[in-house]
Short mmCIF file of C-alpha atoms in Angstrom, two decimals:
data_model
loop_
_atom_site.label_atom_id
_atom_site.label_comp_id
_atom_site.label_asym_id
_atom_site.label_seq_id
_atom_site.Cartn_x
_atom_site.Cartn_y
_atom_site.Cartn_z
CA ASP A 1 -54.62 -2.57 34.08
CA SER A 2 -51.60 -4.51 35.32
CA LYS A 3 -53.69 -7.20 37.11
CA ALA A 4 -55.56 -7.93 33.86
CA PHE A 5 -52.25 -8.35 32.02
CA GLU A 6 -51.00 -10.74 34.72
CA GLY A 7 -54.16 -12.81 34.37
CA ILE A 8 -53.79 -13.08 30.59
CA ILE A 9 -50.08 -14.01 30.83
CA ASP A 10 -50.83 -16.70 33.44
CA PHE A 11 -53.68 -18.00 31.27
CA TYR A 12 -51.29 -18.60 28.35
CA ILE A 13 -48.63 -20.11 30.65
CA GLU A 14 -51.24 -22.60 31.95
CA LYS A 15 -52.18 -23.41 28.35
CA ASN A 16 -48.49 -24.12 27.71
CA ASP A 17 -48.24 -21.37 25.10
CA PRO A 18 -45.12 -19.41 26.17
CA VAL A 19 -44.88 -17.54 22.84
CA LYS A 20 -48.31 -15.90 23.25
CA ALA A 21 -47.62 -15.28 26.95
CA LEU A 22 -44.38 -13.55 25.96
CA GLN A 23 -46.17 -11.29 23.46
CA VAL A 24 -48.58 -10.18 26.20
CA ALA A 25 -45.72 -9.69 28.70
CA GLU A 26 -43.83 -7.49 26.23
CA TYR A 27 -46.93 -5.37 25.58
CA ALA A 28 -47.57 -5.14 29.32
CA THR A 29 -43.99 -3.93 29.88
CA TYR A 30 -44.53 -1.26 27.21
CA GLN A 31 -47.67 -0.08 29.06
CA HIS A 32 -46.15 -0.40 32.55
CA PRO A 33 -42.39 0.13 32.10
CA PHE A 34 -41.62 0.35 35.84
CA ASN A 35 -43.59 -2.74 36.88
CA ILE A 36 -40.94 -5.37 37.63
CA THR A 37 -43.50 -8.22 37.53
CA PHE A 38 -43.66 -8.12 33.74
CA LEU A 39 -39.89 -8.10 33.37
CA LEU A 40 -39.71 -11.20 35.60
CA LYS A 41 -42.46 -12.88 33.58
CA GLN A 42 -40.53 -12.14 30.38
CA ALA A 43 -37.28 -13.49 31.84
CA HIS A 44 -39.04 -16.66 32.98
CA LEU A 45 -40.73 -17.14 29.59
CA TYR A 46 -37.49 -16.59 27.66
CA SER A 47 -35.89 -19.26 29.83
CA LEU A 48 -38.79 -21.62 28.99
CA ILE A 49 -38.14 -21.23 25.25
CA GLN A 50 -34.40 -21.57 25.97
CA ASP A 51 -33.46 -18.05 24.88
CA PHE A 52 -31.17 -17.79 27.90
CA GLU A 53 -29.21 -14.77 26.68
CA GLN A 54 -32.36 -12.66 26.40
CA SER A 55 -33.54 -13.90 29.81
CA ILE A 56 -30.27 -12.81 31.48
CA HIS A 57 -30.46 -9.43 29.65
CA ILE A 58 -33.98 -8.75 30.98
CA LEU A 59 -33.02 -9.80 34.52
CA ALA A 60 -30.22 -7.20 34.44
CA LYS A 61 -32.86 -4.53 33.65
CA ALA A 62 -35.06 -5.80 36.49
CA GLU A 63 -32.14 -5.64 38.91
CA LEU A 64 -31.62 -1.95 38.14
CA LEU A 65 -35.25 -1.29 39.10
CA GLU A 66 -35.43 -3.53 42.19
CA PRO A 67 -32.01 -4.87 43.29
CA SER A 68 -33.43 -6.67 46.35
CA GLU A 69 -36.07 -8.70 44.47
CA GLY A 70 -35.36 -12.37 45.23
CA ASP A 71 -37.03 -13.71 42.07
CA ILE A 72 -34.34 -12.02 39.93
CA PHE A 73 -31.67 -14.22 41.48
CA PHE A 74 -33.96 -17.25 41.52
CA ILE A 75 -34.70 -17.08 37.78
CA ARG A 76 -31.05 -16.27 36.99
CA GLY A 77 -30.00 -19.31 39.04
CA THR A 78 -32.36 -21.62 37.14
CA VAL A 79 -31.09 -20.20 33.82
CA PHE A 80 -27.44 -20.83 34.79
CA GLY A 81 -28.44 -24.33 35.93
CA SER A 82 -30.09 -25.03 32.54
CA GLN A 83 -26.86 -23.92 30.85
CA GLY A 84 -24.80 -26.33 32.98
CA ASN A 85 -23.12 -23.43 34.80
CA PHE A 86 -23.66 -25.02 38.22
CA LYS A 87 -21.29 -22.84 40.27
CA ASP A 88 -22.94 -19.56 39.27
CA ALA A 89 -26.38 -21.20 39.53
CA LYS A 90 -25.80 -22.03 43.18
CA ASN A 91 -24.42 -18.53 43.92
CA GLU A 92 -27.58 -16.94 42.52
CA LEU A 93 -29.93 -19.37 44.26
CA PHE A 94 -28.26 -18.77 47.63
CA LYS A 95 -28.68 -15.00 47.08
CA ALA A 96 -32.38 -15.64 46.36
CA LEU A 97 -32.65 -17.69 49.56
CA SER A 98 -31.86 -14.69 51.73
CA LEU A 99 -34.35 -12.45 49.87
CA SER A 100 -37.29 -14.66 48.94
CA GLU A 101 -40.21 -16.08 50.93
CA ASN A 102 -40.55 -19.23 48.76
CA LYS A 103 -37.56 -20.91 50.36
CA ASP A 104 -38.92 -24.43 49.76
CA GLU A 105 -38.83 -23.87 46.00
CA ILE A 106 -35.30 -22.44 46.15
CA TYR A 107 -34.00 -25.37 48.22
CA TYR A 108 -35.57 -27.70 45.67
CA HIS A 109 -33.79 -25.95 42.77
CA ILE A 110 -30.48 -26.00 44.66
CA SER A 111 -30.97 -29.77 44.93
CA VAL A 112 -31.59 -29.93 41.15
CA VAL A 113 -28.24 -28.18 40.58
CA CYS A 114 -26.54 -30.65 42.97
CA GLN A 115 -28.04 -33.51 40.95
CA GLY A 116 -26.63 -31.89 37.82
CA GLU A 117 -23.22 -32.07 39.51
CA SER A 118 -23.90 -35.74 40.46
CA ASP A 119 -23.63 -34.74 44.14
CA TYR A 120 -26.66 -36.74 45.29
CA GLU A 121 -25.77 -36.61 49.01
CA LYS A 122 -26.00 -32.81 48.95
CA ALA A 123 -29.13 -32.99 46.81
CA ILE A 124 -30.76 -35.12 49.54
CA HIS A 125 -29.75 -32.54 52.17
CA TYR A 126 -31.51 -29.70 50.29
CA LEU A 127 -34.54 -31.81 49.35
CA LYS A 128 -35.07 -32.54 53.05
CA LYS A 129 -34.84 -28.80 53.79
CA ALA A 130 -37.49 -28.15 51.12
CA LEU A 131 -39.75 -30.81 52.66
CA GLU A 132 -39.28 -29.41 56.17
CA LEU A 133 -40.85 -26.19 54.88
CA ASN A 134 -43.46 -27.81 52.62
CA MET A 135 -44.41 -31.38 53.49
CA GLU A 136 -46.61 -31.65 50.38
CA TYR A 137 -43.88 -30.77 47.85
CA GLN A 138 -44.38 -33.71 45.47
CA GLU A 139 -41.45 -32.97 43.13
CA ALA A 140 -39.14 -32.96 46.17
CA LEU A 141 -40.56 -36.31 47.34
CA TYR A 142 -40.06 -37.78 43.87
CA ASP A 143 -36.48 -36.47 43.57
CA LEU A 144 -35.60 -37.68 47.06
CA ALA A 145 -36.66 -41.23 46.13
CA TYR A 146 -34.61 -40.91 42.92
CA CYS A 147 -31.47 -39.75 44.79
CA TYR A 148 -31.73 -42.56 47.36
CA ASP A 149 -32.15 -44.99 44.46
CA ILE A 150 -29.07 -43.67 42.63
CA LEU A 151 -27.01 -44.02 45.83
CA ASP A 152 -28.58 -47.45 46.48
CA LYS A 153 -29.56 -46.33 49.99
CA GLN A 154 -32.92 -48.04 50.24
CA GLU A 155 -32.71 -48.52 54.04
CA GLU A 156 -32.27 -44.76 54.52
CA SER A 157 -35.11 -44.17 52.09
CA VAL A 158 -37.41 -46.46 54.11
CA GLU A 159 -36.47 -44.71 57.36
CA PHE A 160 -37.11 -41.27 55.88
CA TYR A 161 -40.51 -42.15 54.42
CA LYS A 162 -41.61 -43.88 57.63
CA LYS A 163 -40.84 -40.71 59.62
CA TYR A 164 -42.47 -38.58 56.93
CA ILE A 165 -45.63 -40.72 57.03
CA ASP A 166 -45.77 -40.36 60.84
CA SER A 167 -46.37 -36.64 60.34
CA GLU A 168 -48.18 -36.86 56.97
CA PRO A 169 -50.12 -40.17 57.05
CA TYR A 170 -52.33 -39.21 54.10
CA SER A 171 -49.49 -38.56 51.65
CA TYR A 172 -50.21 -41.18 48.98
CA TYR A 173 -46.94 -40.31 47.26
CA ALA A 174 -44.93 -41.02 50.41
CA TRP A 175 -46.60 -44.44 50.78
CA TYR A 176 -45.86 -45.10 47.10
CA ASN A 177 -42.18 -44.19 47.49
CA LEU A 178 -41.98 -46.33 50.64
CA GLY A 179 -43.38 -49.22 48.59
CA ASN A 180 -40.79 -48.66 45.88
CA ALA A 181 -37.96 -48.68 48.43
CA TYR A 182 -39.22 -51.95 49.96
CA HIS A 183 -39.58 -53.38 46.46
CA LYS A 184 -35.94 -52.63 45.63
CA MET A 185 -34.92 -54.31 48.91
CA THR A 186 -36.96 -57.39 47.77
CA HIS A 187 -39.30 -56.96 50.76
CA TYR A 188 -42.30 -57.57 48.51
CA ALA A 189 -44.97 -58.17 51.19
CA GLU A 190 -44.12 -54.82 52.88
CA ALA A 191 -44.09 -53.15 49.46
CA ILE A 192 -47.61 -54.47 48.74
CA ASP A 193 -48.85 -53.09 52.08
CA ALA A 194 -47.41 -49.66 51.27
CA TYR A 195 -48.94 -49.66 47.77
CA ASP A 196 -52.30 -50.64 49.30
CA TYR A 197 -52.18 -47.58 51.58
CA ALA A 198 -51.33 -45.36 48.58
CA ILE A 199 -54.32 -46.80 46.68
CA LEU A 200 -56.59 -46.41 49.73
CA ILE A 201 -55.76 -42.68 49.86
CA LYS A 202 -55.82 -42.14 46.07
CA GLU A 203 -58.05 -44.71 44.38
CA ASN A 204 -57.03 -43.79 40.82
CA PHE A 205 -53.25 -44.00 41.46
CA SER A 206 -52.47 -46.27 38.49
CA SER A 207 -48.69 -46.42 39.11
CA ALA A 208 -49.32 -47.90 42.57
CA TYR A 209 -51.54 -50.61 41.04
CA PHE A 210 -48.87 -51.42 38.44
CA ASN A 211 -46.05 -51.64 40.98
CA LYS A 212 -48.23 -53.69 43.32
CA GLY A 213 -48.74 -56.09 40.40
CA ASN A 214 -44.96 -56.32 39.95
CA ALA A 215 -44.51 -57.14 43.67
CA LEU A 216 -47.17 -59.86 43.45
CA VAL A 217 -45.38 -61.36 40.42
CA ASN A 218 -42.18 -61.51 42.46
CA LEU A 219 -44.09 -63.52 45.07
CA ASP A 220 -45.42 -65.87 42.30
CA ARG A 221 -48.98 -64.68 43.01
CA TYR A 222 -49.79 -64.42 39.31
CA GLN A 223 -53.59 -64.58 39.44
CA GLU A 224 -53.73 -61.71 41.94
CA ALA A 225 -51.19 -59.73 39.90
CA LEU A 226 -53.32 -60.25 36.79
CA GLU A 227 -56.35 -58.66 38.46
CA VAL A 228 -54.29 -55.73 39.77
CA TYR A 229 -52.74 -55.01 36.35
CA LYS A 230 -56.21 -55.00 34.78
CA GLN A 231 -57.39 -52.47 37.39
CA THR A 232 -54.95 -49.92 35.95
CA PHE A 233 -57.14 -49.78 32.82
CA GLU A 234 -59.88 -48.13 34.90
CA TYR A 235 -57.64 -45.13 35.58
CA GLU A 236 -55.34 -44.76 32.57
CA LYS A 237 -55.06 -45.89 28.97
CA PRO A 238 -53.50 -49.34 28.51
CA SER A 239 -49.74 -49.24 27.89
CA ALA A 240 -47.40 -51.70 26.19
CA ASP A 241 -45.71 -52.41 29.55
CA THR A 242 -49.04 -53.32 31.18
CA PHE A 243 -50.04 -55.58 28.27
CA CYS A 244 -46.63 -57.26 28.52
CA ALA A 245 -46.98 -57.73 32.30
CA ILE A 246 -50.44 -59.30 31.85
CA GLY A 247 -48.98 -61.55 29.16
CA GLU A 248 -46.28 -62.71 31.59
CA CYS A 249 -48.86 -63.57 34.29
CA LEU A 250 -50.93 -65.58 31.82
CA GLU A 251 -47.76 -67.29 30.59
CA LYS A 252 -46.85 -68.31 34.16
CA LEU A 253 -50.41 -69.63 34.57
CA GLU A 254 -49.80 -71.65 31.35
CA GLN A 255 -52.62 -69.89 29.48
CA MET A 256 -50.38 -69.56 26.46
CA GLU A 257 -52.84 -68.53 23.76
CA GLU A 258 -54.24 -65.70 25.88
CA ALA A 259 -50.71 -64.69 26.97
CA ARG A 260 -49.61 -64.51 23.33
CA ALA A 261 -52.59 -62.26 22.52
CA PHE A 262 -51.50 -59.76 25.18
CA TYR A 263 -47.83 -59.91 24.12
CA LYS A 264 -48.97 -59.14 20.56
CA LYS A 265 -50.97 -56.16 21.82
CA ALA A 266 -47.81 -54.92 23.57
CA VAL A 267 -45.72 -55.31 20.39
CA LYS A 268 -48.35 -53.53 18.32
CA MET A 269 -48.22 -50.60 20.72
CA ASP A 270 -44.41 -50.57 21.12
CA GLY A 271 -42.34 -52.47 18.56
CA GLU A 272 -39.17 -51.80 20.57
CA LEU A 273 -40.33 -53.72 23.66
CA ALA A 274 -37.95 -56.68 23.65
CA ASP A 275 -39.68 -58.53 26.53
CA ALA A 276 -42.94 -58.70 24.57
CA TRP A 277 -41.22 -60.25 21.53
CA PHE A 278 -39.49 -62.69 23.87
CA GLY A 279 -42.82 -63.52 25.54
CA ILE A 280 -44.37 -64.49 22.21
CA GLY A 281 -41.38 -66.79 21.65
CA VAL A 282 -41.82 -68.38 25.10
CA THR A 283 -45.49 -69.20 24.45
CA LEU A 284 -44.65 -70.82 21.10
CA ASP A 285 -41.70 -72.69 22.63
CA PHE A 286 -44.03 -74.08 25.33
CA GLU A 287 -46.30 -75.41 22.57
CA GLU A 288 -43.24 -77.06 20.97
CA ARG A 289 -43.43 -74.71 17.98
CA HIS A 290 -39.69 -74.23 18.25
CA PHE A 291 -39.00 -73.04 14.71
CA GLU A 292 -41.62 -70.28 15.03
CA SER A 293 -40.38 -69.27 18.49
CA LEU A 294 -36.87 -68.79 17.18
CA HIS A 295 -37.98 -65.86 15.00
CA PHE A 296 -39.37 -64.00 18.07
CA TYR A 297 -36.38 -64.81 20.27
CA LYS A 298 -34.06 -63.38 17.60
CA LYS A 299 -36.20 -60.24 17.34
CA ALA A 300 -35.91 -59.75 21.13
CA LEU A 301 -32.15 -60.27 20.92
CA GLU A 302 -31.83 -57.64 18.17
CA LEU A 303 -33.42 -55.13 20.55
CA ASP A 304 -31.46 -56.19 23.67
CA ASP A 305 -28.38 -58.29 22.96
CA ALA A 306 -27.14 -58.06 26.58
CA ASN A 307 -30.01 -60.12 28.01
CA PRO A 308 -28.76 -63.60 29.00
CA ASP A 309 -32.30 -65.05 29.02
CA TYR A 310 -32.62 -64.35 25.29
CA TRP A 311 -29.32 -66.06 24.49
CA PHE A 312 -30.22 -69.04 26.66
CA ALA A 313 -33.65 -69.46 25.04
CA ILE A 314 -32.15 -69.39 21.53
CA ALA A 315 -29.47 -71.92 22.55
#
C-alpha cells in the first residue's frame, strides 16, 4: 500500500537515515511505478546525500509523468542552489511558485539563493514575503535577523520586529531577535527587556538567558549576569563559552580563585578558546604572579594574534 510506504520513508527521514529511506523509496517506486510521490521522495533523498546528478535524473522522469507538479521545480531549484548554480535555481523556484501551495517555503528558499549570491537586500524582501504567509516560520525569522546583521541595519531590524510582535506578541523568537538587534546597537537595557519577554514566553530558552547575561555584563551588572549565566545550566549542558562568561563575571567581582576555576573548566572543554586562556592569565596577574600569567597570555596570543588586549597584557 502506497500510504504504508510513505509512512516508512518518513519514519527513516525523521530518524535522519536517508540511505534506508532511499532503499524503501526505490522499492516503493518498483511497486507503484506511476506514483509520482515516490519519485519526488527519491529526488529529495538523493539531494540530501549530495548525489545531485541522480536527483536531477529522477526529477526528469517525474516531469514526464506530471509536468505541472510544483515540487519537481522546487526540489530542482534547491539542487541547483546547492550546486552554486544560482541563476537556474531561481528560475526553477519561480516556476514552483506559480504551481505550488507552499509558497512560504518557496519564498524562503529563493531568499537562501539570494544569500548565496550575497544579495542580502533581495533576501530580506523574500523573507518578508515568506513571513507574510507564515508568521511562525522560524528559519525565516532567523535568516532575516542574519541579513539585517550582515547589512548592519539594526534600526530596520528593530522596526521590523516591533511590527511583527504587534501582530504576534507570543513569538519568543521575535522577542529574542529584537533583543539581539538592541544589543548590537548598544541599547542594553532595551535588549534585556526583550530577552525577558522571550524567557517569559519560553522558560527554557537558554540562548536568551546567555545573551541577557552578556547585556548585563555590558552594563557592569556582574552579579546579576552571574546568576543568569548559571540559569542556562537548567536548560542545556554547560558550554565552554558559558564557563568563560562566568569566569569573567567572577574576575570583575575580584573573586580570582573562583574565576580561575571556571576559566580552567572552559579550557578543558575547548582548548581553542583564547579568552579562557587569557582569563586565567588575568587572574594570576591580579595576584602578582606575573611570570605564571605570561604563559597563559602567550597561549591566548597563539590562538588569536590579532587581539590587542593580549598584546597589551603581555607588554
